């Protein structure tokens, strides 16, 4: 029996492919490109590939071990668990770098995108998160630890928690931003925001990417992989805290500005990671933090677009 979640995932990827294809085609047409149709079809094919992949994946992933079955781990086991989680993060970024490099160069060589263009940046963002997925998939294939992940169709309770999670994250973001501004604390900017400020259309492109790729694949790495590994030996509370700290620290490389201005951003990201980690532990369903993460980024991109275009 096909998992309802996988069918939903297939539909979302197909919809995302259609939305992205429309945006790419419209932007290329407005710029007078003679490859507008090719750009649009390439974006659509990308969505179709993931839709088919979701549909073909019919097996459910195993449950996390129950708290009752957990035993107190030794110091060596805890150190090994922490090392494995760090190695998974490194593997994710190295794989993403390779996928971006190879994929982007192939598209440039095929004449589908040109370096330095908006499409090239969007393709790079898409390939980065595909690389995250490839890394986690490789880890699970090698170790056979599919019980790390808990993925199933969200219940009505989960849907309610998704709404609450998005509201909490957006509210926390606004509150922390106001507090830092009141204290005159300089905060670094993410390179995504800098790119979007130069060309606001980038924010629109990133909305479907955030929902379909950023949320799912970042949560796959940090909540599903890292938090799942740490939970086995450190317990839920410490696993949430450590994975959130690591989640915040990896944002350091994506920031612009001095080290002093990056620390507040990393701290905020880690704080938001605590909410996502709690949602995963509370629901034991990776879909919940993935959707919350994607919708939260969507709200931020939408707000940044309105600001960049002078609409607000």
mmCIF file of C-alpha atoms in Angstrom, residues 28-309:
data_model
loop_
_atom_site.group_PDB
_atom_site.id
_atom_site.type_symbol
_atom_site.label_atom_id
_atom_site.label_comp_id
_atom_site.label_asym_id
_atom_site.label_seq_id
_atom_site.Cartn_x
_atom_site.Cartn_y
_atom_site.Cartn_z
ATOM 1 C CA UNK A 28 13.535 34.204 -19.087
ATOM 2 C CA UNK A 29 10.837 35.498 -21.420
ATOM 3 C CA UNK A 30 10.898 38.957 -19.878
ATOM 4 C CA UNK A 31 14.656 39.095 -20.375
ATOM 5 C CA UNK A 32 14.248 38.157 -24.029
ATOM 6 C CA UNK A 33 16.016 34.821 -23.693
ATOM 7 C CA UNK A 34 15.643 32.413 -26.600
ATOM 8 C CA UNK A 35 15.833 29.490 -24.174
ATOM 9 C CA UNK A 36 12.799 30.376 -22.057
ATOM 10 C CA UNK A 37 11.032 27.136 -22.926
ATOM 11 C CA UNK A 38 14.128 25.040 -22.202
ATOM 12 C CA UNK A 39 14.559 26.721 -18.823
ATOM 13 C CA UNK A 40 10.925 26.123 -17.930
ATOM 14 C CA UNK A 41 11.018 22.474 -19.012
ATOM 15 C CA UNK A 42 14.222 21.854 -17.057
ATOM 16 C CA UNK A 43 12.575 23.163 -13.893
ATOM 17 C CA UNK A 44 9.470 21.081 -14.550
ATOM 18 C CA UNK A 45 11.504 17.907 -15.153
ATOM 19 C CA UNK A 46 13.270 18.454 -11.837
ATOM 20 C CA UNK A 47 9.918 18.510 -10.058
ATOM 21 C CA UNK A 48 8.724 15.443 -11.967
ATOM 22 C CA UNK A 49 11.831 13.450 -11.056
ATOM 23 C CA UNK A 50 11.248 14.006 -7.358
ATOM 24 C CA UNK A 51 7.518 13.320 -7.725
ATOM 25 C CA UNK A 52 8.234 9.944 -9.338
ATOM 26 C CA UNK A 53 10.873 9.211 -6.701
ATOM 27 C CA UNK A 54 8.399 9.856 -3.907
ATOM 28 C CA UNK A 55 5.774 7.660 -5.540
ATOM 29 C CA UNK A 56 8.144 4.751 -6.094
ATOM 30 C CA UNK A 57 9.255 4.825 -2.483
ATOM 31 C CA UNK A 58 6.420 2.776 -0.992
ATOM 32 C CA UNK A 59 7.950 1.405 2.218
ATOM 33 C CA UNK A 60 7.408 3.159 5.504
ATOM 34 C CA UNK A 61 10.453 4.013 7.602
ATOM 35 C CA UNK A 62 10.811 2.371 11.005
ATOM 36 C CA UNK A 63 10.015 3.950 14.363
ATOM 37 C CA UNK A 64 12.436 5.516 16.767
ATOM 38 C CA UNK A 65 13.239 3.283 19.740
ATOM 39 C CA UNK A 66 10.937 3.902 22.695
ATOM 40 C CA UNK A 67 12.202 5.687 25.782
ATOM 41 C CA UNK A 68 11.445 2.606 27.843
ATOM 42 C CA UNK A 69 13.856 0.543 25.754
ATOM 43 C CA UNK A 70 16.675 3.051 26.069
ATOM 44 C CA UNK A 71 19.597 2.338 28.373
ATOM 45 C CA UNK A 72 22.208 4.617 29.837
ATOM 46 C CA UNK A 73 25.068 4.901 27.353
ATOM 47 C CA UNK A 74 28.719 4.936 28.326
ATOM 48 C CA UNK A 75 30.999 7.935 27.811
ATOM 49 C CA UNK A 76 32.615 6.191 24.839
ATOM 50 C CA UNK A 77 29.238 5.539 23.218
ATOM 51 C CA UNK A 78 28.222 9.156 23.729
ATOM 52 C CA UNK A 79 31.487 10.437 22.269
ATOM 53 C CA UNK A 80 31.068 8.112 19.292
ATOM 54 C CA UNK A 81 27.505 9.298 18.790
ATOM 55 C CA UNK A 82 28.613 12.934 18.812
ATOM 56 C CA UNK A 83 31.431 12.176 16.366
ATOM 57 C CA UNK A 84 29.051 10.380 14.014
ATOM 58 C CA UNK A 85 26.640 13.309 14.052
ATOM 59 C CA UNK A 86 29.483 15.704 13.238
ATOM 60 C CA UNK A 87 30.687 13.453 10.429
ATOM 61 C CA UNK A 88 27.163 13.357 9.002
ATOM 62 C CA UNK A 89 27.060 17.167 8.883
ATOM 63 C CA UNK A 90 30.482 17.310 7.214
ATOM 64 C CA UNK A 91 29.411 14.630 4.731
ATOM 65 C CA UNK A 92 26.230 16.561 3.963
ATOM 66 C CA UNK A 93 28.114 19.754 3.121
ATOM 67 C CA UNK A 94 30.835 17.972 1.159
ATOM 68 C CA UNK A 95 28.229 16.073 -0.839
ATOM 69 C CA UNK A 96 26.280 19.276 -1.425
ATOM 70 C CA UNK A 97 29.439 20.990 -2.678
ATOM 71 C CA UNK A 98 30.093 18.148 -5.092
ATOM 72 C CA UNK A 99 26.502 18.026 -6.338
ATOM 73 C CA UNK A 100 26.397 21.798 -6.839
ATOM 74 C CA UNK A 101 29.719 21.825 -8.672
ATOM 75 C CA UNK A 102 28.997 18.897 -10.952
ATOM 76 C CA UNK A 103 25.348 19.710 -11.534
ATOM 77 C CA UNK A 104 25.813 23.417 -12.182
ATOM 78 C CA UNK A 105 28.754 22.819 -14.521
ATOM 79 C CA UNK A 106 26.729 20.236 -16.462
ATOM 80 C CA UNK A 107 23.823 22.654 -16.880
ATOM 81 C CA UNK A 108 26.168 25.436 -17.967
ATOM 82 C CA UNK A 109 27.882 23.134 -20.466
ATOM 83 C CA UNK A 110 24.470 22.119 -21.814
ATOM 84 C CA UNK A 111 23.592 25.770 -22.293
ATOM 85 C CA UNK A 112 20.629 25.610 -19.898
ATOM 86 C CA UNK A 113 21.957 28.246 -17.509
ATOM 87 C CA UNK A 114 24.695 30.852 -17.590
ATOM 88 C CA UNK A 115 27.077 31.596 -14.748
ATOM 89 C CA UNK A 116 26.307 34.719 -12.747
ATOM 90 C CA UNK A 117 22.610 34.759 -13.637
ATOM 91 C CA UNK A 118 19.671 34.544 -11.273
ATOM 92 C CA UNK A 119 18.799 31.099 -12.587
ATOM 93 C CA UNK A 120 22.325 29.912 -11.859
ATOM 94 C CA UNK A 121 21.999 30.974 -8.221
ATOM 95 C CA UNK A 122 18.621 29.287 -7.882
ATOM 96 C CA UNK A 123 19.981 26.081 -9.429
ATOM 97 C CA UNK A 124 22.887 26.197 -6.984
ATOM 98 C CA UNK A 125 20.491 26.485 -4.037
ATOM 99 C CA UNK A 126 18.385 23.599 -5.335
ATOM 100 C CA UNK A 127 21.395 21.341 -5.895
ATOM 101 C CA UNK A 128 22.783 22.132 -2.445
ATOM 102 C CA UNK A 129 19.760 20.672 -0.685
ATOM 103 C CA UNK A 130 19.615 17.755 -3.081
ATOM 104 C CA UNK A 131 23.168 17.070 -1.931
ATOM 105 C CA UNK A 132 21.953 17.042 1.684
ATOM 106 C CA UNK A 133 19.421 14.406 0.766
ATOM 107 C CA UNK A 134 21.994 12.331 -1.093
ATOM 108 C CA UNK A 135 24.316 12.422 1.937
ATOM 109 C CA UNK A 136 21.663 11.269 4.401
ATOM 110 C CA UNK A 137 20.433 8.653 1.959
ATOM 111 C CA UNK A 138 23.981 7.363 1.581
ATOM 112 C CA UNK A 139 24.441 7.264 5.353
ATOM 113 C CA UNK A 140 21.265 5.245 5.836
ATOM 114 C CA UNK A 141 22.168 2.906 2.974
ATOM 115 C CA UNK A 142 25.631 2.253 4.414
ATOM 116 C CA UNK A 143 24.630 1.896 8.075
ATOM 117 C CA UNK A 144 21.167 0.421 7.576
ATOM 118 C CA UNK A 145 19.910 2.650 10.409
ATOM 119 C CA UNK A 146 16.561 3.536 8.913
ATOM 120 C CA UNK A 147 15.071 3.537 12.402
ATOM 121 C CA UNK A 148 16.700 6.949 12.851
ATOM 122 C CA UNK A 149 13.875 8.531 10.903
ATOM 123 C CA UNK A 150 10.217 8.712 11.793
ATOM 124 C CA UNK A 151 8.091 9.737 8.825
ATOM 125 C CA UNK A 152 4.352 9.307 8.485
ATOM 126 C CA UNK A 153 1.219 11.144 7.431
ATOM 127 C CA UNK A 154 0.479 14.044 9.803
ATOM 128 C CA UNK A 155 -2.569 13.757 12.044
ATOM 129 C CA UNK A 156 -4.932 16.610 12.869
ATOM 130 C CA UNK A 157 -2.917 17.160 16.045
ATOM 131 C CA UNK A 158 0.260 17.381 13.992
ATOM 132 C CA UNK A 159 -1.368 19.906 11.654
ATOM 133 C CA UNK A 160 -2.288 22.007 14.661
ATOM 134 C CA UNK A 161 1.284 21.841 15.932
ATOM 135 C CA UNK A 162 2.517 22.887 12.487
ATOM 136 C CA UNK A 163 0.383 26.038 12.665
ATOM 137 C CA UNK A 164 1.536 26.736 16.217
ATOM 138 C CA UNK A 165 5.158 26.078 15.255
ATOM 139 C CA UNK A 166 5.103 28.538 12.360
ATOM 140 C CA UNK A 167 3.460 31.214 14.511
ATOM 141 C CA UNK A 168 5.979 30.657 17.312
ATOM 142 C CA UNK A 169 8.976 30.802 14.965
ATOM 143 C CA UNK A 170 7.800 33.929 13.155
ATOM 144 C CA UNK A 171 6.850 35.580 16.436
ATOM 145 C CA UNK A 172 10.205 34.683 17.991
ATOM 146 C CA UNK A 173 12.021 36.018 14.932
ATOM 147 C CA UNK A 174 10.199 39.365 15.160
ATOM 148 C CA UNK A 175 10.690 39.618 18.909
ATOM 149 C CA UNK A 176 14.388 38.774 18.799
ATOM 150 C CA UNK A 177 14.951 41.157 15.871
ATOM 151 C CA UNK A 178 13.306 44.015 17.774
ATOM 152 C CA UNK A 179 15.289 43.210 20.899
ATOM 153 C CA UNK A 180 18.609 43.171 19.040
ATOM 154 C CA UNK A 181 17.710 46.431 17.294
ATOM 155 C CA UNK A 182 16.819 48.046 20.616
ATOM 156 C CA UNK A 183 20.174 46.948 22.016
ATOM 157 C CA UNK A 184 21.938 48.235 18.855
ATOM 158 C CA UNK A 185 23.403 44.800 18.198
ATOM 159 C CA UNK A 186 24.701 44.383 14.651
ATOM 160 C CA UNK A 187 23.519 41.151 13.061
ATOM 161 C CA UNK A 188 25.106 39.586 9.983
ATOM 162 C CA UNK A 189 23.000 38.843 6.915
ATOM 163 C CA UNK A 190 22.523 35.540 5.196
ATOM 164 C CA UNK A 191 23.905 35.425 1.648
ATOM 165 C CA UNK A 192 20.437 34.441 0.430
ATOM 166 C CA UNK A 193 19.076 37.747 1.712
ATOM 167 C CA UNK A 194 21.953 39.696 0.171
ATOM 168 C CA UNK A 195 21.323 38.039 -3.208
ATOM 169 C CA UNK A 196 17.611 38.755 -2.957
ATOM 170 C CA UNK A 197 18.188 42.399 -2.113
ATOM 171 C CA UNK A 198 20.178 42.738 -5.321
ATOM 172 C CA UNK A 199 17.403 41.071 -7.330
ATOM 173 C CA UNK A 200 14.097 40.650 -5.406
ATOM 174 C CA UNK A 201 12.886 38.010 -7.864
ATOM 175 C CA UNK A 202 15.283 35.643 -6.125
ATOM 176 C CA UNK A 203 13.014 35.620 -3.072
ATOM 177 C CA UNK A 204 10.095 34.452 -5.229
ATOM 178 C CA UNK A 205 12.181 31.658 -6.712
ATOM 179 C CA UNK A 206 13.239 30.575 -3.236
ATOM 180 C CA UNK A 207 9.692 30.194 -1.906
ATOM 181 C CA UNK A 208 8.971 26.833 -3.612
ATOM 182 C CA UNK A 209 12.578 25.814 -2.975
ATOM 183 C CA UNK A 210 12.096 26.527 0.743
ATOM 184 C CA UNK A 211 8.920 24.451 0.968
ATOM 185 C CA UNK A 212 10.041 21.509 -1.142
ATOM 186 C CA UNK A 213 13.771 21.330 -0.431
ATOM 187 C CA UNK A 214 15.132 23.590 2.321
ATOM 188 C CA UNK A 215 12.693 22.521 5.023
ATOM 189 C CA UNK A 216 12.620 18.789 4.246
ATOM 190 C CA UNK A 217 16.327 18.266 3.595
ATOM 191 C CA UNK A 218 17.729 20.475 6.373
ATOM 192 C CA UNK A 219 15.410 18.730 8.812
ATOM 193 C CA UNK A 220 16.432 15.387 7.350
ATOM 194 C CA UNK A 221 20.042 16.186 8.263
ATOM 195 C CA UNK A 222 19.666 17.929 11.613
ATOM 196 C CA UNK A 223 16.510 16.538 13.185
ATOM 197 C CA UNK A 224 16.286 13.158 11.469
ATOM 198 C CA UNK A 225 20.006 12.388 11.273
ATOM 199 C CA UNK A 226 21.893 14.387 13.899
ATOM 200 C CA UNK A 227 19.182 14.532 16.553
ATOM 201 C CA UNK A 228 18.300 10.891 15.908
ATOM 202 C CA UNK A 229 21.909 9.761 16.383
ATOM 203 C CA UNK A 230 22.410 11.840 19.519
ATOM 204 C CA UNK A 231 19.074 10.791 21.002
ATOM 205 C CA UNK A 232 20.200 7.169 21.209
ATOM 206 C CA UNK A 233 23.099 7.874 23.552
ATOM 207 C CA UNK A 234 22.488 11.327 25.036
ATOM 208 C CA UNK A 235 18.720 11.230 25.498
ATOM 209 C CA UNK A 236 16.041 13.501 23.976
ATOM 210 C CA UNK A 237 16.758 16.765 25.831
ATOM 211 C CA UNK A 238 20.502 16.819 25.207
ATOM 212 C CA UNK A 239 19.957 15.641 21.628
ATOM 213 C CA UNK A 240 17.642 18.585 20.948
ATOM 214 C CA UNK A 241 20.095 21.041 22.495
ATOM 215 C CA UNK A 242 23.212 19.706 20.741
ATOM 216 C CA UNK A 243 21.561 19.383 17.333
ATOM 217 C CA UNK A 244 20.217 22.938 17.676
ATOM 218 C CA UNK A 245 23.667 24.305 18.517
ATOM 219 C CA UNK A 246 25.159 22.506 15.514
ATOM 220 C CA UNK A 247 22.269 23.775 13.368
ATOM 221 C CA UNK A 248 23.085 27.322 14.401
ATOM 222 C CA UNK A 249 26.837 26.953 13.896
ATOM 223 C CA UNK A 250 26.589 25.683 10.307
ATOM 224 C CA UNK A 251 24.887 28.945 9.346
ATOM 225 C CA UNK A 252 28.163 30.737 10.079
ATOM 226 C CA UNK A 253 29.569 29.953 6.631
ATOM 227 C CA UNK A 254 26.478 31.373 4.899
ATOM 228 C CA UNK A 255 26.742 34.790 6.556
ATOM 229 C CA UNK A 256 28.288 38.069 5.475
ATOM 230 C CA UNK A 257 29.904 40.440 7.929
ATOM 231 C CA UNK A 258 32.403 40.290 10.770
ATOM 232 C CA UNK A 259 32.618 37.539 13.347
ATOM 233 C CA UNK A 260 31.009 39.700 16.010
ATOM 234 C CA UNK A 261 27.902 40.229 13.912
ATOM 235 C CA UNK A 262 27.637 36.535 13.049
ATOM 236 C CA UNK A 263 27.366 35.374 16.647
ATOM 237 C CA UNK A 264 23.865 36.860 17.207
ATOM 238 C CA UNK A 265 22.609 35.283 13.969
ATOM 239 C CA UNK A 266 23.999 31.884 14.901
ATOM 240 C CA UNK A 267 22.446 32.202 18.364
ATOM 241 C CA UNK A 268 19.049 33.046 16.898
ATOM 242 C CA UNK A 269 19.271 30.131 14.443
ATOM 243 C CA UNK A 270 20.147 27.753 17.289
ATOM 244 C CA UNK A 271 17.222 29.063 19.322
ATOM 245 C CA UNK A 272 14.830 28.466 16.439
ATOM 246 C CA UNK A 273 16.381 25.018 16.061
ATOM 247 C CA UNK A 274 15.245 24.234 19.604
ATOM 248 C CA UNK A 275 11.630 24.732 18.549
ATOM 249 C CA UNK A 276 12.058 22.446 15.536
ATOM 250 C CA UNK A 277 13.829 19.833 17.644
ATOM 251 C CA UNK A 278 11.082 19.935 20.242
ATOM 252 C CA UNK A 279 8.405 19.498 17.566
ATOM 253 C CA UNK A 280 10.191 16.432 16.225
ATOM 254 C CA UNK A 281 10.554 14.908 19.678
ATOM 255 C CA UNK A 282 6.953 15.745 20.576
ATOM 256 C CA UNK A 283 5.418 14.292 17.414
ATOM 257 C CA UNK A 284 8.030 11.705 16.396
ATOM 258 C CA UNK A 285 7.213 12.741 12.855
ATOM 259 C CA UNK A 286 9.848 14.460 10.694
ATOM 260 C CA UNK A 287 7.117 15.891 8.478
ATOM 261 C CA UNK A 288 6.101 18.341 11.218
ATOM 262 C CA UNK A 289 9.423 20.235 11.644
ATOM 263 C CA UNK A 290 10.065 19.975 7.883
ATOM 264 C CA UNK A 291 6.795 21.711 7.030
ATOM 265 C CA UNK A 292 7.218 24.270 9.822
ATOM 266 C CA UNK A 293 10.754 25.032 8.642
ATOM 267 C CA UNK A 294 9.685 25.406 5.013
ATOM 268 C CA UNK A 295 6.706 27.638 5.819
ATOM 269 C CA UNK A 296 8.781 29.755 8.193
ATOM 270 C CA UNK A 297 11.357 30.383 5.472
ATOM 271 C CA UNK A 298 8.523 31.129 3.051
ATOM 272 C CA UNK A 299 7.191 33.839 5.359
ATOM 273 C CA UNK A 300 10.666 35.357 5.656
ATOM 274 C CA UNK A 301 11.252 35.289 1.889
ATOM 275 C CA UNK A 302 7.839 36.826 1.272
ATOM 276 C CA UNK A 303 8.538 39.596 3.778
ATOM 277 C CA UNK A 304 11.998 40.226 2.327
ATOM 278 C CA UNK A 305 10.484 40.466 -1.167
ATOM 279 C CA UNK A 306 7.955 43.071 -0.030
ATOM 280 C CA UNK A 307 10.693 45.093 1.651
ATOM 281 C CA UNK A 308 13.089 44.828 -1.291
ATOM 282 C CA UNK A 309 10.423 45.929 -3.784
#
